[in-house]
């Protein structure tokens, strides 16, 4: 009886979240709920790894038939360990999802697909020409810029960052005339506001007072996620009647996209969102 149980366990595909820290992560709850609902003989855990360990651990997991995700601070450091990269990894220089196919280790950055899904959901009626105000110039902002540049209706991305030099480096990286440095946010008119800073993770701080813009936007996407409550910017948008999506939705979308990379099909709808609510 014990032998059979051990065998069953060892035959399961192992998926891990690699990063530091990882103990707070909701990914195991989300992915294991989806694995169970989809009938996958797989298990998901977290693993705290150093920068030196991360690449080799990633390759072993993938080549053993499993895979996983990568989080802060290793998303960029693992890229040289991939055999094949999606366009999202190449363009952003960051990988958050890995697996193996025909002996090659693949990496994707599902933050890009997650943002594009949120973008489409929040802008139900997309204008012919859209100005976007993007706050932040870190790794998350890089995925957002790459996603936005794939949309023909995006006419301009006004990039604001607390440290302008970092915004300038991001602009130089993409070399697209649609992305411009913004030094002063007051009075700006944009159809979409995206918060890719970490302001709001405390549940209180607002990255921007929407009333200081030249007009209220049509939609707001906030990458910040607070447990069991909308983010501060999402709450502010709601009070103004502005369509909004926050980090909870993005978290589910990037996890659903990772599941699709691993298993070739989407997880059962709604399972991951319910798993977040329950945790
Ligand atoms: P991520 O990978 O999530 O993008 P990151 O690369 O550390 O994380 O980037 C964090 C972003 O939040 C940056 O744009 C940072 O601005 P700086 O480049 O000036 O550091 C922004 N940020 C963090 N704290 C902030 C604050 N208190 N006010 C404004 N922006 C802040």
Short mmCIF file of C-alpha atoms and ligand atoms in Angstrom, two decimals:
data_model
loop_
_atom_site.label_atom_id
_atom_site.label_comp_id
_atom_site.label_asym_id
_atom_site.label_seq_id
_atom_site.Cartn_x
_atom_site.Cartn_y
_atom_site.Cartn_z
CA UNK A 1 0.00 0.00 0.00
CA UNK A 2 2.76 2.41 0.97
CA UNK A 3 4.77 1.48 -2.15
CA UNK A 4 1.81 2.20 -4.41
CA UNK A 5 1.32 5.61 -2.81
CA UNK A 6 5.00 6.50 -3.24
CA UNK A 7 4.91 5.39 -6.86
CA UNK A 8 1.83 7.48 -7.55
CA UNK A 9 3.50 10.46 -5.96
CA UNK A 10 6.77 10.06 -7.86
CA UNK A 11 4.94 9.72 -11.18
CA UNK A 12 3.34 13.12 -10.77
CA UNK A 13 4.71 15.96 -12.86
CA UNK A 14 6.40 18.46 -10.56
CA UNK A 15 5.98 22.20 -11.09
CA UNK A 16 7.70 24.77 -8.88
CA UNK A 17 7.77 28.49 -8.33
CA UNK A 18 11.43 29.54 -8.16
CA UNK A 19 12.32 32.83 -6.49
CA UNK A 20 13.19 34.53 -3.24
CA UNK A 21 10.98 35.11 -1.31
CA UNK A 22 8.28 32.64 -2.37
CA UNK A 23 6.52 31.65 0.87
CA UNK A 24 3.74 34.26 0.46
CA UNK A 25 2.81 33.05 -3.04
CA UNK A 26 -0.71 32.11 -4.05
CA UNK A 27 0.56 30.16 -7.09
CA UNK A 28 0.49 26.70 -5.40
CA UNK A 29 -3.15 27.17 -4.34
CA UNK A 30 -4.15 28.42 -7.79
CA UNK A 31 -2.27 25.84 -9.84
CA UNK A 32 -3.05 22.82 -7.65
CA UNK A 33 -6.77 23.71 -7.81
CA UNK A 34 -6.51 23.83 -11.61
CA UNK A 35 -4.48 20.58 -11.78
CA UNK A 36 -7.16 18.81 -9.70
CA UNK A 37 -10.04 20.26 -11.70
CA UNK A 38 -8.38 19.34 -15.01
CA UNK A 39 -7.47 15.81 -13.80
CA UNK A 40 -3.72 16.43 -14.28
CA UNK A 41 -1.42 14.09 -12.34
CA UNK A 42 0.74 17.04 -11.30
CA UNK A 43 1.73 18.96 -8.20
CA UNK A 44 2.92 22.56 -7.66
CA UNK A 45 5.15 23.81 -4.83
CA UNK A 46 7.37 26.79 -4.08
CA UNK A 47 11.17 26.61 -3.90
CA UNK A 48 13.38 29.37 -2.56
CA UNK A 49 16.52 29.48 -4.68
CA UNK A 50 19.54 31.73 -5.01
CA UNK A 51 20.51 33.35 -8.30
CA UNK A 52 23.21 30.74 -8.87
CA UNK A 53 20.84 27.82 -8.25
CA UNK A 54 17.88 29.08 -10.25
CA UNK A 55 18.96 28.28 -13.83
CA UNK A 56 20.17 24.71 -13.18
CA UNK A 57 17.10 23.94 -11.03
CA UNK A 58 14.84 25.27 -13.80
CA UNK A 59 16.49 23.04 -16.42
CA UNK A 60 16.26 19.90 -14.27
CA UNK A 61 12.59 20.45 -13.47
CA UNK A 62 11.75 20.98 -17.13
CA UNK A 63 13.83 18.08 -18.49
CA UNK A 64 12.35 15.76 -15.82
CA UNK A 65 8.95 16.38 -17.43
CA UNK A 66 7.65 19.18 -15.22
CA UNK A 67 8.13 22.92 -15.29
CA UNK A 68 7.19 25.97 -13.31
CA UNK A 69 7.36 29.69 -12.82
CA UNK A 70 10.06 32.17 -11.94
CA UNK A 71 9.52 35.21 -9.77
CA UNK A 72 11.46 38.07 -8.21
CA UNK A 73 14.44 38.47 -8.36
CA UNK A 74 15.38 35.81 -10.94
CA UNK A 75 13.15 36.50 -13.99
CA UNK A 76 16.01 38.03 -15.99
CA UNK A 77 18.82 35.80 -14.65
CA UNK A 78 17.23 32.56 -15.93
CA UNK A 79 16.96 33.68 -19.57
CA UNK A 80 20.47 32.42 -20.58
CA UNK A 81 19.48 28.94 -19.34
CA UNK A 82 16.65 28.61 -21.88
CA UNK A 83 17.11 26.75 -25.18
CA UNK A 84 14.08 28.41 -26.81
CA UNK A 85 12.31 31.68 -26.01
CA UNK A 86 8.95 33.08 -26.98
CA UNK A 87 8.86 36.60 -28.46
CA UNK A 88 7.66 37.84 -25.07
CA UNK A 89 10.88 36.65 -23.41
CA UNK A 90 13.08 38.01 -26.17
CA UNK A 91 11.43 41.44 -26.09
CA UNK A 92 11.21 41.84 -22.32
CA UNK A 93 14.39 40.00 -21.34
CA UNK A 94 12.39 38.23 -18.62
CA UNK A 95 10.96 34.72 -18.21
CA UNK A 96 8.27 33.72 -15.70
CA UNK A 97 7.19 30.31 -17.10
CA UNK A 98 9.24 27.29 -18.24
CA UNK A 99 8.77 23.73 -19.49
CA UNK A 100 10.47 21.32 -21.92
CA UNK A 101 9.46 20.19 -25.39
CA UNK A 102 11.37 17.61 -27.46
CA UNK A 103 14.35 17.94 -25.15
CA UNK A 104 14.51 21.75 -25.36
CA UNK A 105 13.83 23.98 -22.38
CA UNK A 106 11.35 26.71 -23.31
CA UNK A 107 10.54 29.95 -21.56
CA UNK A 108 7.64 32.38 -21.87
CA UNK A 109 6.71 35.64 -20.15
CA UNK A 110 3.00 35.17 -19.50
CA UNK A 111 2.76 38.65 -17.92
CA UNK A 112 2.45 39.87 -21.53
CA UNK A 113 -0.55 37.68 -22.40
CA UNK A 114 -2.08 38.46 -19.00
CA UNK A 115 -1.85 42.19 -19.61
CA UNK A 116 -3.28 41.89 -23.13
CA UNK A 117 -6.24 39.93 -21.75
CA UNK A 118 -6.86 42.60 -19.12
CA UNK A 119 -6.51 45.35 -21.73
CA UNK A 120 -9.17 43.77 -23.92
CA UNK A 121 -11.48 43.20 -20.96
CA UNK A 122 -11.25 46.74 -19.58
CA UNK A 123 -11.56 48.58 -22.91
CA UNK A 124 -14.75 47.06 -24.24
CA UNK A 125 -15.10 49.79 -26.87
CA UNK A 126 -11.61 50.41 -28.16
CA UNK A 127 -11.09 53.81 -29.80
CA UNK A 128 -9.33 54.08 -33.16
CA UNK A 129 -6.53 55.95 -31.48
CA UNK A 130 -5.59 55.39 -27.86
CA UNK A 131 -3.26 57.32 -25.58
CA UNK A 132 -1.99 55.34 -22.59
CA UNK A 133 -0.54 56.74 -19.38
CA UNK A 134 1.85 54.13 -17.97
CA UNK A 135 3.28 54.53 -14.47
CA UNK A 136 6.49 52.65 -13.72
CA UNK A 137 9.59 51.50 -15.57
CA UNK A 138 10.55 48.19 -13.94
CA UNK A 139 10.15 44.64 -15.21
CA UNK A 140 6.35 44.75 -15.06
CA UNK A 141 6.26 47.98 -17.11
CA UNK A 142 8.51 46.38 -19.73
CA UNK A 143 5.95 43.57 -20.27
CA UNK A 144 3.16 46.17 -20.49
CA UNK A 145 5.01 48.25 -23.10
CA UNK A 146 5.72 45.18 -25.25
CA UNK A 147 2.04 44.20 -25.06
CA UNK A 148 0.79 47.73 -25.85
CA UNK A 149 3.08 48.04 -28.89
CA UNK A 150 1.32 45.04 -30.43
CA UNK A 151 -1.97 46.95 -30.51
CA UNK A 152 -2.47 49.06 -33.63
CA UNK A 153 -4.87 51.45 -31.91
CA UNK A 154 -2.21 52.46 -29.34
CA UNK A 155 -1.04 55.82 -30.66
CA UNK A 156 1.13 56.94 -27.74
CA UNK A 157 2.39 55.51 -24.46
CA UNK A 158 3.19 58.33 -22.01
CA UNK A 159 5.71 56.78 -19.66
CA UNK A 160 6.09 58.29 -16.20
CA UNK A 161 8.48 56.96 -13.56
CA UNK A 162 9.63 58.29 -10.20
CA UNK A 163 13.17 57.91 -11.50
CA UNK A 164 13.09 59.37 -15.04
CA UNK A 165 16.44 57.81 -16.01
CA UNK A 166 14.93 54.35 -15.68
CA UNK A 167 12.03 55.37 -17.94
CA UNK A 168 14.53 56.68 -20.47
CA UNK A 169 16.36 53.33 -20.42
CA UNK A 170 13.08 51.52 -21.11
CA UNK A 171 12.29 53.87 -24.00
CA UNK A 172 15.74 53.24 -25.45
CA UNK A 173 15.21 49.49 -25.14
CA UNK A 174 12.05 49.50 -27.30
CA UNK A 175 13.08 52.27 -29.72
CA UNK A 176 9.49 52.94 -30.78
CA UNK A 177 8.42 56.56 -31.34
CA UNK A 178 5.06 55.81 -29.73
CA UNK A 179 6.69 55.50 -26.29
CA UNK A 180 7.50 58.91 -24.80
CA UNK A 181 8.87 60.15 -21.52
CA UNK A 182 6.35 62.04 -19.37
CA UNK A 183 7.71 64.30 -16.65
CA UNK A 184 4.46 65.94 -15.48
CA UNK A 185 1.27 63.91 -15.06
CA UNK A 186 -1.13 66.72 -14.16
CA UNK A 187 -3.57 67.49 -16.98
CA UNK A 188 -2.66 64.49 -19.11
CA UNK A 189 -5.48 63.05 -21.22
CA UNK A 190 -5.30 59.28 -21.74
CA UNK A 191 -7.94 56.67 -22.52
CA UNK A 192 -6.16 54.06 -20.43
CA UNK A 193 -4.13 54.39 -17.23
CA UNK A 194 -1.84 51.52 -16.25
CA UNK A 195 -0.10 51.29 -12.89
CA UNK A 196 3.04 49.17 -13.13
CA UNK A 197 4.65 50.66 -10.01
CA UNK A 198 4.47 48.85 -6.69
CA UNK A 199 2.55 51.73 -5.11
CA UNK A 200 -0.64 50.34 -3.51
CA UNK A 201 0.64 46.99 -2.30
CA UNK A 202 0.17 48.33 1.24
CA UNK A 203 -3.57 48.51 0.45
CA UNK A 204 -3.70 52.30 0.93
CA UNK A 205 -1.28 54.37 -1.17
CA UNK A 206 -2.53 55.74 -4.47
CA UNK A 207 -0.04 55.86 -7.37
CA UNK A 208 -2.04 58.67 -8.98
CA UNK A 209 -4.98 60.96 -8.21
CA UNK A 210 -7.23 60.36 -11.24
CA UNK A 211 -8.87 63.76 -10.66
CA UNK A 212 -5.60 65.54 -11.52
CA UNK A 213 -5.68 64.23 -15.11
CA UNK A 214 -7.15 66.33 -17.92
CA UNK A 215 -10.11 63.90 -18.07
CA UNK A 216 -11.06 60.63 -16.48
CA UNK A 217 -9.77 57.66 -18.49
CA UNK A 218 -12.02 55.09 -20.07
CA UNK A 219 -10.24 52.32 -18.20
CA UNK A 220 -7.64 51.59 -15.53
CA UNK A 221 -5.41 48.53 -15.26
CA UNK A 222 -3.56 48.25 -11.95
CA UNK A 223 -0.96 45.51 -11.70
CA UNK A 224 -1.04 45.81 -7.89
CA UNK A 225 -2.84 43.06 -6.01
CA UNK A 226 -4.23 43.19 -2.48
CA UNK A 227 -5.73 40.12 -0.82
CA UNK A 228 -9.54 40.06 -0.60
CA UNK A 229 -9.98 43.71 -1.60
CA UNK A 230 -9.54 45.69 -4.81
CA UNK A 231 -6.33 47.73 -5.03
CA UNK A 232 -6.44 51.41 -3.96
CA UNK A 233 -6.36 52.64 -7.59
CA UNK A 234 -9.09 50.18 -8.59
CA UNK A 235 -11.24 51.44 -5.69
CA UNK A 236 -10.65 55.05 -6.77
CA UNK A 237 -11.57 54.18 -10.37
CA UNK A 238 -14.75 52.48 -9.20
CA UNK A 239 -15.81 55.56 -7.22
CA UNK A 240 -15.51 57.58 -10.46
CA UNK A 241 -17.40 55.01 -12.53
CA UNK A 242 -14.25 54.10 -14.51
CA UNK A 243 -13.83 50.51 -15.79
CA UNK A 244 -10.94 48.84 -13.92
CA UNK A 245 -9.01 45.61 -13.54
CA UNK A 246 -6.44 45.01 -10.84
CA UNK A 247 -3.63 42.62 -10.01
CA UNK A 248 -5.90 39.84 -8.81
CA UNK A 249 -7.28 39.43 -12.31
CA UNK A 250 -3.79 39.72 -13.84
CA UNK A 251 -2.46 37.06 -11.45
CA UNK A 252 -5.17 34.65 -12.60
CA UNK A 253 -4.57 35.46 -16.27
CA UNK A 254 -0.79 34.88 -16.07
CA UNK A 255 -1.36 31.61 -14.20
CA UNK A 256 -3.94 30.46 -16.78
CA UNK A 257 -1.47 31.27 -19.57
CA UNK A 258 1.28 29.29 -17.78
CA UNK A 259 -1.05 26.28 -17.42
CA UNK A 260 -1.71 26.46 -21.18
CA UNK A 261 2.06 26.46 -21.87
CA UNK A 262 2.46 23.28 -19.81
CA UNK A 263 -0.61 21.31 -20.89
CA UNK A 264 -1.53 22.77 -24.26
CA UNK A 265 -5.01 23.78 -23.15
CA UNK A 266 -6.62 26.34 -20.86
CA UNK A 267 -7.55 25.31 -17.31
CA UNK A 268 -11.25 24.87 -16.49
CA UNK A 269 -12.74 28.41 -16.39
CA UNK A 270 -13.14 30.10 -13.03
CA UNK A 271 -11.19 27.51 -11.00
CA UNK A 272 -8.15 29.71 -10.40
CA UNK A 273 -10.22 32.79 -9.51
CA UNK A 274 -12.19 30.77 -6.96
CA UNK A 275 -8.95 29.38 -5.51
CA UNK A 276 -7.69 32.95 -4.95
CA UNK A 277 -10.92 33.93 -3.22
CA UNK A 278 -10.60 30.94 -0.89
CA UNK A 279 -7.03 31.79 0.18
P1 LIG B 1 8.55 45.07 -11.07
O1 LIG B 1 9.35 43.90 -11.58
O2 LIG B 1 7.31 44.67 -10.32
O3 LIG B 1 8.27 46.07 -12.14
P2 LIG B 1 10.66 46.78 -10.12
O4 LIG B 1 11.47 46.45 -11.31
O5 LIG B 1 11.32 46.81 -8.76
O6 LIG B 1 9.46 45.75 -9.93
O7 LIG B 1 9.93 48.18 -10.39
C1 LIG B 1 9.16 48.82 -9.41
C2 LIG B 1 8.52 50.08 -10.00
O8 LIG B 1 7.74 50.72 -8.98
C3 LIG B 1 9.53 51.12 -10.47
O9 LIG B 1 8.99 51.83 -11.57
C4 LIG B 1 9.67 52.02 -9.24
O10 LIG B 1 10.11 53.31 -9.51
P3 LIG B 1 11.69 53.65 -9.49
O11 LIG B 1 12.23 53.15 -10.82
O12 LIG B 1 11.74 55.12 -9.35
O13 LIG B 1 12.27 52.91 -8.32
C5 LIG B 1 8.22 52.06 -8.82
N1 LIG B 1 8.07 52.48 -7.42
C6 LIG B 1 8.35 51.76 -6.31
N2 LIG B 1 8.06 52.47 -5.21
C7 LIG B 1 7.58 53.67 -5.64
C8 LIG B 1 7.08 54.84 -4.98
N3 LIG B 1 7.01 54.92 -3.67
N4 LIG B 1 6.63 55.85 -5.75
C9 LIG B 1 6.68 55.79 -7.10
N5 LIG B 1 7.14 54.71 -7.78
C10 LIG B 1 7.57 53.67 -7.06
#
